[in-house]
Coordinates of C-alpha atoms in Angstrom, one line a residue:
X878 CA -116.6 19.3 -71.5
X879 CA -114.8 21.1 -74.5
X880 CA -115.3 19.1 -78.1
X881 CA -111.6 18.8 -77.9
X882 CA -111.5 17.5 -75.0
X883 CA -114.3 15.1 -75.4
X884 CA -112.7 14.0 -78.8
X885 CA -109.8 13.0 -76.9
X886 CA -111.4 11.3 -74.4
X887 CA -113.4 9.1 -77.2
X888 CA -110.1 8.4 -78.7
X889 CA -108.8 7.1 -75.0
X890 CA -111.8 5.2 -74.3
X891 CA -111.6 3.0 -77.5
X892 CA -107.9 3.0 -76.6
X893 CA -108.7 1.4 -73.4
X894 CA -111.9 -0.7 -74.8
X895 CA -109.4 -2.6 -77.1
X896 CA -107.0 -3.8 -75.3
X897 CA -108.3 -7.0 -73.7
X898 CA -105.8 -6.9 -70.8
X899 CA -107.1 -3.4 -69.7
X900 CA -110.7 -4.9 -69.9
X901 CA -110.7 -8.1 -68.4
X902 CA -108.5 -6.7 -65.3
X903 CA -111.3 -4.3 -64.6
X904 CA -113.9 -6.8 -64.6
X905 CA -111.7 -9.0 -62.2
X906 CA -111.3 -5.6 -60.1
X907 CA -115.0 -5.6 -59.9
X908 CA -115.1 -9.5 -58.9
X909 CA -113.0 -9.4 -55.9
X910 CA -115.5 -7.8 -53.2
X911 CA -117.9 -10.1 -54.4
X912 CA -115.5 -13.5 -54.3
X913 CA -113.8 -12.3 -50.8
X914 CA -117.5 -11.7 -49.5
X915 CA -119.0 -15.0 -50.4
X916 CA -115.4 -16.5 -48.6
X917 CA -116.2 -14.6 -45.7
X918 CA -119.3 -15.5 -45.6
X919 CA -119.1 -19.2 -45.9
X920 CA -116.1 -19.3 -43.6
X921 CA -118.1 -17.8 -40.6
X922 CA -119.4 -19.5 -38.5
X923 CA -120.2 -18.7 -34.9
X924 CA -123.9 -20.3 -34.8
X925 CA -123.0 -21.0 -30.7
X926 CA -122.7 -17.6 -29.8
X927 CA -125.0 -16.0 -27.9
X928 CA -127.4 -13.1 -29.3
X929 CA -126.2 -9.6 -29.3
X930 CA -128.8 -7.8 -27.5
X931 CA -131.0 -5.0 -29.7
X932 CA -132.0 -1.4 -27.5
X933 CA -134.1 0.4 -28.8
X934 CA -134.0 2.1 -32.1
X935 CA -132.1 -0.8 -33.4
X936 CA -128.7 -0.5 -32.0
X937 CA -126.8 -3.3 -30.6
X938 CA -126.1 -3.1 -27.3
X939 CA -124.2 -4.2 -23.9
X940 CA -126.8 -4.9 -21.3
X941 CA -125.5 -6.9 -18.0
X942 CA -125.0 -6.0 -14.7
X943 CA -126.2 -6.8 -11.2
X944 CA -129.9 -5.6 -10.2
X945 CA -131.2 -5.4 -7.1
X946 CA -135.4 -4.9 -7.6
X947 CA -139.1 -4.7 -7.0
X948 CA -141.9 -3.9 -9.3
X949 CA -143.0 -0.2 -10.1
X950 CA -147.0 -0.1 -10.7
X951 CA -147.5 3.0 -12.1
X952 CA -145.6 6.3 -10.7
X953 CA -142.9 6.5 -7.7
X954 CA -139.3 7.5 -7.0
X955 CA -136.4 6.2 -5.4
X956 CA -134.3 7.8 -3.1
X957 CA -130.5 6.4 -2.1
X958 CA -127.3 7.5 -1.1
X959 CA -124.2 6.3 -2.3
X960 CA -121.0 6.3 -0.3
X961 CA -118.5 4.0 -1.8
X962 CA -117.9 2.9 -5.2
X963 CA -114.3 0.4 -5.8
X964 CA -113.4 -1.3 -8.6
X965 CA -110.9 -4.3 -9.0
X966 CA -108.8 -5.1 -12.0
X967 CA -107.2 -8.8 -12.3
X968 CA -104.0 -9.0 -13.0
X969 CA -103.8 -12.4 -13.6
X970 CA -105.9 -15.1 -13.4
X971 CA -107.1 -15.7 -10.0
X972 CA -105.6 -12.5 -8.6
X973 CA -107.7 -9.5 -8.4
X974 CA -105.9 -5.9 -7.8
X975 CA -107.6 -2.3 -6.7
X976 CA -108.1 0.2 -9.8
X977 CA -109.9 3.1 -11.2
X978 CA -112.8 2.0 -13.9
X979 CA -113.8 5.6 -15.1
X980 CA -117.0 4.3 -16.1
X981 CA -117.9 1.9 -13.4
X982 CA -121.4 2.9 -12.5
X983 CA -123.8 2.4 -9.3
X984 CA -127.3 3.9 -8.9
X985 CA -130.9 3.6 -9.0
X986 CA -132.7 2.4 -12.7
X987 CA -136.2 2.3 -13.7
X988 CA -136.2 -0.9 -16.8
X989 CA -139.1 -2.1 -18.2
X990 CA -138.2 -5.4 -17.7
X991 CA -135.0 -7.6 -17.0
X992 CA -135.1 -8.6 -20.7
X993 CA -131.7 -7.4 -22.2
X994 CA -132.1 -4.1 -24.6
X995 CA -135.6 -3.4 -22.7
X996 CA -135.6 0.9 -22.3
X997 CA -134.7 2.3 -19.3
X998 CA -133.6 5.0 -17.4
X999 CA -130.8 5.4 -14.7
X1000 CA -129.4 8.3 -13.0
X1001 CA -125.4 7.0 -11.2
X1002 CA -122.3 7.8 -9.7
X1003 CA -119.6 6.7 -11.3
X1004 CA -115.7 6.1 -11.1
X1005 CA -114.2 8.8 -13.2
X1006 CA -116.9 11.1 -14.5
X1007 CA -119.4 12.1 -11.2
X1008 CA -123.3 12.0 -11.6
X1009 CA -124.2 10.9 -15.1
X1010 CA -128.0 10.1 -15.9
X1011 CA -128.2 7.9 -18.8
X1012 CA -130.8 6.2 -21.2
X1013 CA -131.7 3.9 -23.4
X1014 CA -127.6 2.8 -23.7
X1015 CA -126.9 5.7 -26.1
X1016 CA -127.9 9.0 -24.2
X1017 CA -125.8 10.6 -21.1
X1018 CA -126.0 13.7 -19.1
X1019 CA -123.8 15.2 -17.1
X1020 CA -124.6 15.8 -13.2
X1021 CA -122.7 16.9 -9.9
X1022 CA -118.7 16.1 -11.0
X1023 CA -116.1 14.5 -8.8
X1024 CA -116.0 10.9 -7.0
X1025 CA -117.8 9.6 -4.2
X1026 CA -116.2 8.6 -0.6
X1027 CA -117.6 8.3 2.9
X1028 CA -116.5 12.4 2.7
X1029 CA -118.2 13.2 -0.6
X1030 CA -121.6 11.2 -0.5
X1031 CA -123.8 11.5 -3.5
X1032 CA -127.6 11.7 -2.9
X1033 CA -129.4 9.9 -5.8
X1034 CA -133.4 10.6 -6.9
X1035 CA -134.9 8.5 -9.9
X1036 CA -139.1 9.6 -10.2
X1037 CA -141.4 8.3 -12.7
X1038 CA -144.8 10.0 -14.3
X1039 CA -146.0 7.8 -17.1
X1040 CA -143.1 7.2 -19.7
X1041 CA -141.5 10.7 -18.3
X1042 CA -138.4 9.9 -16.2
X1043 CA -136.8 12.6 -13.7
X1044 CA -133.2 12.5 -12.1
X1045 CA -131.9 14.1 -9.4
X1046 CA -128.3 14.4 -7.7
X1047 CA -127.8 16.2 -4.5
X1048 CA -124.5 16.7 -2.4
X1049 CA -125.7 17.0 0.9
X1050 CA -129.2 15.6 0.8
X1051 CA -131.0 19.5 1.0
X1052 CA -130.2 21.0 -2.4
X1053 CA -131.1 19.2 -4.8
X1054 CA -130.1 19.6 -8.5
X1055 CA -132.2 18.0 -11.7
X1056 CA -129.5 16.5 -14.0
X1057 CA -132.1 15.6 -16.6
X1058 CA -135.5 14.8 -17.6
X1059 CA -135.8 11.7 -20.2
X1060 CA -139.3 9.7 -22.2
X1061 CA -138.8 6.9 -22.5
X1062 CA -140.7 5.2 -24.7
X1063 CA -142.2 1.3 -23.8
X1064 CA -141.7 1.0 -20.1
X1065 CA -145.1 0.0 -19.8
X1066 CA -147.8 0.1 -16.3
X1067 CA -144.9 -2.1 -14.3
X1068 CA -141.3 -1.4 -14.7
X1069 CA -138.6 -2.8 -12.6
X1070 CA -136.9 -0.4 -10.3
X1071 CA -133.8 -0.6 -8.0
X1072 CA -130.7 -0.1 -7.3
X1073 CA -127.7 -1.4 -9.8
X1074 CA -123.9 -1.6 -10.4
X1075 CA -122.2 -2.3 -13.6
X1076 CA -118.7 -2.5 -13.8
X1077 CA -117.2 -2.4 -17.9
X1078 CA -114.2 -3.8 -19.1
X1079 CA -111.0 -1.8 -18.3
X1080 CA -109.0 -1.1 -22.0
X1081 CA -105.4 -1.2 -21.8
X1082 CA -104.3 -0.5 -24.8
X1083 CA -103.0 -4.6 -25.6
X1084 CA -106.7 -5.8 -25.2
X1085 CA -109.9 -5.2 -22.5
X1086 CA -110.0 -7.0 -19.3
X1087 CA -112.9 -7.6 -16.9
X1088 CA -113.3 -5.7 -14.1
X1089 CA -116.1 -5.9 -11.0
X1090 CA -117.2 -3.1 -8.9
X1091 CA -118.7 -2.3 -5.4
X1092 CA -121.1 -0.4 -4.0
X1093 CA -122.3 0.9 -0.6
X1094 CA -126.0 2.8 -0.8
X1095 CA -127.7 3.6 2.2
X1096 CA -130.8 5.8 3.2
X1097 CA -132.7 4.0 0.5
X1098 CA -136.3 5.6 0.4
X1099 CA -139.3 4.7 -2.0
X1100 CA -142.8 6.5 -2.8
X1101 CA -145.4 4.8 -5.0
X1102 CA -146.9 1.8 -5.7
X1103 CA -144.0 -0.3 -5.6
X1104 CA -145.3 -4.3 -4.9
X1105 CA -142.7 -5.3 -2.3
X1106 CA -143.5 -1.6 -0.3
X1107 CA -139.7 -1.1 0.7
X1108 CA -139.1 -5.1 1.1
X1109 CA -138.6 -8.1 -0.7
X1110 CA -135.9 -6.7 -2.8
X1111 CA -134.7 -9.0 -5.5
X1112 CA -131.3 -9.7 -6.6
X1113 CA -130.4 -11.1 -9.9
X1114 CA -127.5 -10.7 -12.8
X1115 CA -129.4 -8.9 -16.2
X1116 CA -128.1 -10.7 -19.0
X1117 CA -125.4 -13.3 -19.5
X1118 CA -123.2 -14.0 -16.0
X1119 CA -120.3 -11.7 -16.8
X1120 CA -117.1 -13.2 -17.8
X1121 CA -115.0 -11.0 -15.7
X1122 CA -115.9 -13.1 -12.9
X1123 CA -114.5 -16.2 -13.9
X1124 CA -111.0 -17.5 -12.1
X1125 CA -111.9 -14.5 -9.5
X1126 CA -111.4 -14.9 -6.0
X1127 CA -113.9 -15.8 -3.5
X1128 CA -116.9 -13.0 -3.1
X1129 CA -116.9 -11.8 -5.9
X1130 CA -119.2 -12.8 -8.2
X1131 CA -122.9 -10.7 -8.5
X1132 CA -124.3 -10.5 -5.2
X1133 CA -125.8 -8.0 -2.9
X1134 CA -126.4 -7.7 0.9
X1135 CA -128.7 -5.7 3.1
X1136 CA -128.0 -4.4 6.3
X1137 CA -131.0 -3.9 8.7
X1138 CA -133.4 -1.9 8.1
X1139 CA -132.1 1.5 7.5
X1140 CA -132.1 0.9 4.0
X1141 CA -128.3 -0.1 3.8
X1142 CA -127.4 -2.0 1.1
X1143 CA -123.8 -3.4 -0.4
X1144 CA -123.4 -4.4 -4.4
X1145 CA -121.4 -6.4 -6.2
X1146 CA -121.6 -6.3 -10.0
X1147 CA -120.2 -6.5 -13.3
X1148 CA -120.2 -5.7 -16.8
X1149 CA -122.5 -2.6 -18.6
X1150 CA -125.1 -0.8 -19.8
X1151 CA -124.3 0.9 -22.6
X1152 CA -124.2 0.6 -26.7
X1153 CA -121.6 -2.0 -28.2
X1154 CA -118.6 -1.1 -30.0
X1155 CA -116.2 -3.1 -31.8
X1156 CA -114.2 -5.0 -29.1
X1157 CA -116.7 -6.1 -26.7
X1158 CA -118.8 -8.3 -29.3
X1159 CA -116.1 -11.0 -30.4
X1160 CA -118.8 -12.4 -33.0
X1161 CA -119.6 -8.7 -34.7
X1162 CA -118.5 -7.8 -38.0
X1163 CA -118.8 -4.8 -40.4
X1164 CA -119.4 -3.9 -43.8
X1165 CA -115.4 -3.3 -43.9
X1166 CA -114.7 -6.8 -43.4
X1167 CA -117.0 -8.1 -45.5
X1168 CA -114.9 -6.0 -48.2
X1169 CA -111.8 -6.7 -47.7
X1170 CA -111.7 -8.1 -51.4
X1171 CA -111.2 -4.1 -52.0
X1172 CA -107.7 -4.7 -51.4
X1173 CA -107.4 -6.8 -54.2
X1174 CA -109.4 -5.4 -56.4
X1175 CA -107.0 -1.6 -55.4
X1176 CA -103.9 -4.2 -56.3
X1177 CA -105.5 -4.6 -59.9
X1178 CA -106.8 -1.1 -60.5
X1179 CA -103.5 0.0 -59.7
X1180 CA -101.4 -2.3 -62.4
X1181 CA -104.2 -1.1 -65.1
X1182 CA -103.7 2.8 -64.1
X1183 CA -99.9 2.5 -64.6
X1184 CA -99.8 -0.1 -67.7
X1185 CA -102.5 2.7 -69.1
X1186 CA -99.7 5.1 -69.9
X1187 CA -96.1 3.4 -69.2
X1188 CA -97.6 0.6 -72.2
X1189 CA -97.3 3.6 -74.6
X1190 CA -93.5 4.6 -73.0
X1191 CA -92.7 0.9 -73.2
X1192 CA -93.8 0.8 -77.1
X1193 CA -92.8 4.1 -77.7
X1194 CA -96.2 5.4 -78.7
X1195 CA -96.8 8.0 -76.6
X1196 CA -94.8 10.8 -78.9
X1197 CA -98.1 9.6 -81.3
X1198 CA -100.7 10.0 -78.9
X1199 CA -99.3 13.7 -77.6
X1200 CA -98.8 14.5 -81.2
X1201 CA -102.6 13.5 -81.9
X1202 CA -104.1 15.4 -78.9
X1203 CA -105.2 19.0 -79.1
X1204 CA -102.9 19.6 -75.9
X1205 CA -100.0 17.1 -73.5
X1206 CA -102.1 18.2 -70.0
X1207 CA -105.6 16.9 -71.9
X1208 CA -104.3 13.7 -72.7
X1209 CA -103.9 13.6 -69.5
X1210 CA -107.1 14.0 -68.4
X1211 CA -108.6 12.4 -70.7
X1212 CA -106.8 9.1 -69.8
X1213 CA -107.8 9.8 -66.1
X1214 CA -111.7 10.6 -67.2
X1215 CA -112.0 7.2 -68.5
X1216 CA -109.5 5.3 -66.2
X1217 CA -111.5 6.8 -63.4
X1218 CA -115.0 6.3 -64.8
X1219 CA -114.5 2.9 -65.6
X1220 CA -112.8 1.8 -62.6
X1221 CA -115.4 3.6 -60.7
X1222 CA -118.1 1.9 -62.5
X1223 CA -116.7 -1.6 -61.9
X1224 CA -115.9 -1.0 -58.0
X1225 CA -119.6 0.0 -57.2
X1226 CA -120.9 -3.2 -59.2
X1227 CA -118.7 -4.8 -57.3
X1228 CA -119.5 -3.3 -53.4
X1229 CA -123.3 -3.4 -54.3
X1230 CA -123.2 -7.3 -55.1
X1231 CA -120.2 -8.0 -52.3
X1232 CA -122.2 -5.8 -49.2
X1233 CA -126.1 -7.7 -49.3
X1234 CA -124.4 -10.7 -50.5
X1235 CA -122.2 -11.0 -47.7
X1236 CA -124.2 -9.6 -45.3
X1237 CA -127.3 -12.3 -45.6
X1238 CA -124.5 -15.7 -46.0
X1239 CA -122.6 -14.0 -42.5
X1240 CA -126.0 -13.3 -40.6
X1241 CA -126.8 -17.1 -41.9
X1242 CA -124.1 -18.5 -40.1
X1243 CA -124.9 -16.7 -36.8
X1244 CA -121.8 -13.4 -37.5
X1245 CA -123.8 -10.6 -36.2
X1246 CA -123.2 -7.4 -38.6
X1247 CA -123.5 -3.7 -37.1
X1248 CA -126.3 -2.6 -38.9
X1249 CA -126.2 0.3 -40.7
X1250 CA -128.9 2.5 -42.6
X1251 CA -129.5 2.1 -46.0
X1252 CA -128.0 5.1 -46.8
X1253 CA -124.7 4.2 -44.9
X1254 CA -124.7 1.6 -47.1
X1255 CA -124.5 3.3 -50.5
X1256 CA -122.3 5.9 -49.0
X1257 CA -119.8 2.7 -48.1
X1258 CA -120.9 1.4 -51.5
X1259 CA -119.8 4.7 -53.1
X1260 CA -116.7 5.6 -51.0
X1261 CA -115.0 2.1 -52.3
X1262 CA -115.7 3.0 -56.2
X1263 CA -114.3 6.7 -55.2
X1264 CA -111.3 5.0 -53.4
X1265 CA -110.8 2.5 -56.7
X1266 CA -110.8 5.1 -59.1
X1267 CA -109.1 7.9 -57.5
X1268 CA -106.4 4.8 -56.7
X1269 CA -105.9 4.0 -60.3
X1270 CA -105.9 7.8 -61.1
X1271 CA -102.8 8.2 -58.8
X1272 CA -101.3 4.9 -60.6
X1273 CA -101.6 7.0 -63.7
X1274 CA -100.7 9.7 -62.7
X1275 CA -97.2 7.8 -61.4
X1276 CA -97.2 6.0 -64.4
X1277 CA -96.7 9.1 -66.1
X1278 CA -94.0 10.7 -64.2
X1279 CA -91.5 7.2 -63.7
X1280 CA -92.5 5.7 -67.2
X1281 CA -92.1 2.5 -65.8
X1282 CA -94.8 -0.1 -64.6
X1283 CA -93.2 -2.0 -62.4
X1284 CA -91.9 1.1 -60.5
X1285 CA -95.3 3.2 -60.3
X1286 CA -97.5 0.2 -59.6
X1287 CA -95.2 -0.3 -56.3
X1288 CA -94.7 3.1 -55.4
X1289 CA -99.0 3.3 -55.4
X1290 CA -99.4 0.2 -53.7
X1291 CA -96.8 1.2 -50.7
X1292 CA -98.3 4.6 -50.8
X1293 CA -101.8 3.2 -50.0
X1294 CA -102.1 -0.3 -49.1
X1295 CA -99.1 -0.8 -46.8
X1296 CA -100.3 1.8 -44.8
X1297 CA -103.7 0.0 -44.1
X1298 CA -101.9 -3.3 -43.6
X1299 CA -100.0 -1.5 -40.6
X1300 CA -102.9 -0.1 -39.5
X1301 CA -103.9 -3.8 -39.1
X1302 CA -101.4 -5.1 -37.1
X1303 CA -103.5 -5.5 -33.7
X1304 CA -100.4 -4.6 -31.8
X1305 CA -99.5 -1.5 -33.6
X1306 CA -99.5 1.8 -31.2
X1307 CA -103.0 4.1 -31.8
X1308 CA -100.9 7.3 -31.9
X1309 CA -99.1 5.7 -35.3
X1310 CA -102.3 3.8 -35.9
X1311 CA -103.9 7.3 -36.2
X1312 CA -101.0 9.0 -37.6
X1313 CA -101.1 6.8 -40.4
X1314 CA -104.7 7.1 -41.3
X1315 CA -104.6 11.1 -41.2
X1316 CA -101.9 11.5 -43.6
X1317 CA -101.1 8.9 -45.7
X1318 CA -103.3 7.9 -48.8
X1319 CA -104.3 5.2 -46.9
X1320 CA -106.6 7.5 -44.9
X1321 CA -108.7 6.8 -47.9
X1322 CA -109.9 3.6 -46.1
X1323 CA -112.2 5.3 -43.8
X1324 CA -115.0 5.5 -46.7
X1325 CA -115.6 1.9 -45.2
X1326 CA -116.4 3.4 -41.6
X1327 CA -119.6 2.4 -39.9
X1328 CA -119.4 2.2 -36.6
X1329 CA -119.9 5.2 -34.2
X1330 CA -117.6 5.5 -31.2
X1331 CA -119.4 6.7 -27.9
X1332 CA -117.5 9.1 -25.3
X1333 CA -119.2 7.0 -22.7
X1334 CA -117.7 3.8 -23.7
X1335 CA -114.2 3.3 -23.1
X1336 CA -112.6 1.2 -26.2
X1337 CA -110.0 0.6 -28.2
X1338 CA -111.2 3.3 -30.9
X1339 CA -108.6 2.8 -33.4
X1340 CA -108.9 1.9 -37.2
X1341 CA -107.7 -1.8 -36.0
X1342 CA -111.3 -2.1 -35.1
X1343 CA -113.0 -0.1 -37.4
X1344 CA -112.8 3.0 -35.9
X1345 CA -111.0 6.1 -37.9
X1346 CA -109.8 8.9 -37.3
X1347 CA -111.1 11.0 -39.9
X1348 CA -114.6 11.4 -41.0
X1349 CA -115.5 9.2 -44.3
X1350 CA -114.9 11.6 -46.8
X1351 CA -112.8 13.8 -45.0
X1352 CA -110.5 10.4 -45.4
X1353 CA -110.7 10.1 -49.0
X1354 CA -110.1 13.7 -49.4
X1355 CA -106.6 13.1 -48.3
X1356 CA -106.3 10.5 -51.2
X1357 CA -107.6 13.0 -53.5
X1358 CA -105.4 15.7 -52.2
X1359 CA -102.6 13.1 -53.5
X1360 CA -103.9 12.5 -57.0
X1361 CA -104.7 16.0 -57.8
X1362 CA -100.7 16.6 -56.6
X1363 CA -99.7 14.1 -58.8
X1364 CA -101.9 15.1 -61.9
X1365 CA -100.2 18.5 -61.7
X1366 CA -96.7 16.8 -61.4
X1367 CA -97.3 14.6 -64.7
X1368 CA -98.9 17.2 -66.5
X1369 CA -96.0 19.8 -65.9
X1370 CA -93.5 16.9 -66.5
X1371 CA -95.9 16.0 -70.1
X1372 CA -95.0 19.3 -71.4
X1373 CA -91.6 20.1 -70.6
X1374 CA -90.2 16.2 -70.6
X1375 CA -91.8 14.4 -73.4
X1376 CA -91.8 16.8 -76.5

């Protein structure tokens, strides 16, 4: 920094310092996080809802579906084919309807135990995306592609050596092709092994609905030390009872059946195996919503960004201050230096009290919170001082070109804010959903993302649910790309406008 330019900046920084207005709306910008988080976090309270199951590593997960088992001492495999997988949709309550679930899924896992977020590892067909072979909820493989049918069987192999998993897919039973090899970490001497179907919740854009899902295996074949030696097969629902099953017609809730003893088996199941995401844990919440005092405090950074330059227009001071200043475009940046490193100052006080603060009084009244890692969290922490300042920047900015409060403080807050409130609106299409937080300056926004959509999960991945569009930064870029536009636009209007 130039001694010019620092000179001017001193001048605008005792400027802003003695004006009380300018002060105290700063320090009530960096106050709303934390007020809005302690409401959120009193106001919560879902202590009757059931635990969201933890996989391993940490990350909350979906784990429940219909398993059909024996104890695995040691080594083996399992060898099944599958012939039929069908999935039903209801349509209402009551009445159940045929439909595709792309990632219905029926095959042979090896879990450590029946305790929900135990590792495992399961190699399946499945109804949209062929052979997958999956583990511990986050990781998936690609196999043999297409569906399966009485026509286009799929021959499943799941083998065990110590924590080292091994699957197999096969189209006609004689090739046989090795879709993956996984470790997985914790299984322990006796794992539970068999033969499962999980049937997720089909998205249709308005909401998720239950689904349940059939499958027909047959030629099952085991090798190893497996306790029941080919009989005694349990059957038994992992996890909660799904919901989808509830007002469903007869047959079909979680069951299986087994015909003879050719190894013939039909299954019935429900829900999934796979990480959570937003919309399929109704008591989660996320470091966004325990900020949502940011949109306050943007309201007041934005009034004290535009009364920062249209109070001199208003008292017709400004001719003094551009007369005092070495040069009209440093003034300029000068008022944005300090605007912007106060304001940013204030919103990270205020994010690093509002996140820990609201995080420990929700997870006290039983809201679970996706974690995040500690770095996430200054990065969120960060990203909402960036998003304040830059905001109150573009308010200047505004300010500067319209001369008028009034009209520069609404223009800022429509530019940023109503996009977000749109973007909130659980009915609002995801193409405009996305549209609107790519390229407006409400884009900004996703600084607050922490959640991680999963290709295997099908959700309703739109910012609704915390999910954007753009990277974190690559959001707030698009905010920046709007202040630096509008710092050029004052600054040529400075020098040719107000002589």
């Amino acid at each position: 920094m130039t001694a010019a330019l620092a000179h001017v900046v001193h001048a605008e920084w005792t400027k802003f310092r003695t004006v009380r207005g300018w002060v105290v709306g700063v320090v009530v910008a960096a106050l709303m996080p934390v007020l809005f988080a302690l409401l959120v976090g009193v106001s919560s309270d879902q202590k009757g809802s059931p635990p969201v199951p933890i996989g391993p590593g940490g990350v909350p997960v979906t784990d429940s579906f219909y398993f059909v088992h024996q104890p695995l001492a040691g080594n083996g495999s399992i060898t099944v084919s599958v012939s039929a997988l069908r999935s039903s949709i209801p349509e209402r309550p009551g009445d159940l309807r045929p439909g595709t679930v792309p990632w219905a899924k029926a095959g042979i896992i090896v879990k450590e135990s029946t305790r929900q977020g135990s590792p495992y590892a399961a190699i399946m067909v499945t109804g949209s995306h062929g052979v997958r072979m999956q583990d511990n909820y986050v990781n998936d493989t690609a196999g043999l592609p297409g569906p399966v049918s009485a026509a286009s069987v799929r021959r499943l192999r799941l083998a065990r050596s110590g924590e080292v998993i091994t699957g197999y897919a096969s189209a006609d039973g004689t090739r046989w092709t090795k879709v993956g090899t996984v470790r997985v970490r914790g299984l322990g001497p006796t794992a539970q092994g068999g033969l499962f179907v999980a049937s997720p919740p089909s998205v249709d854009g308005m909401g998720t609905r239950g689904s349940v899902s059939t499958a027909v295996f047959g030629d099952l074949r085991i090798r190893g030390h497996w306790a029941g030696a080919g009989g005694n097969w349990t059957g038994g629902q992992v996890g909660a009872e799904s919901p989808s099953f509830s007002g469903y017609p007869r047959n079909t809730s979680g069951s299986f059946t087994e015909a003879g003893s050719d190894g013939s088996f039909t299954v019935t199941g429900a829900g999934d195996i796979a990480p959570a995401v937003r919309d399929t844990l109704p008591t989660g919440g996320t470091l966004g919503e325990i900020l949502t005092g940011t949109f306050a405090a943007l309201i007041v950074v934005i009034v004290v960004g535009a009364l920062f330059i249209t109070t001199e227009y208003r008292k017709n001071l400004i001719h003094v201050t551009l007369a005092a200043g070495p040069g009209r475009s440093r003034v300029l940046v000068a008022k944005a230096l300090v605007l912007g490193g106060v304001t940013f100052a204030a919103g990270f006080a205020g994010a690093a009290v509002a996140v820990p603060l609201g995080e420990r009084l929700a997870r006290a009244n039983g809201v679970y919170i996706f974690p995040v890692a500690p770095s996430t969290e200054l990065r969120v922490e960060l990203g909402i001082a960036a998003l304040l300042a830059t905001a109150s920047i573009l308010a200047l900015c505004v300010g500067t070109v319209s001369r008028h409060s009034a009209g520069a403080v609404t223009t800022v807050v429509v530019a940023i804010v109503l996009p977000h409130i749109l973007i909130a609106i659980p009915f609002m299409p995801a193409s405009v959903s996305n549209v609107l937080a790519r390229v407006t300056p409400g884009a900004a926004f996703a600084v607050q993302q922490t959640l991680v959509p999963y290709h295997q999960v099908t959700s309703n991945y739109t910012p609704y649910y915390g999910y954007y569009p753009l990277a974190p930064w690559a959001g707030f870029a698009v905010l920046v790309g709007y202040a630096v536009a509008s710092l050029a636009a004052a600054a040529l209007l400075l020098r040719r406008r107000d002589a």
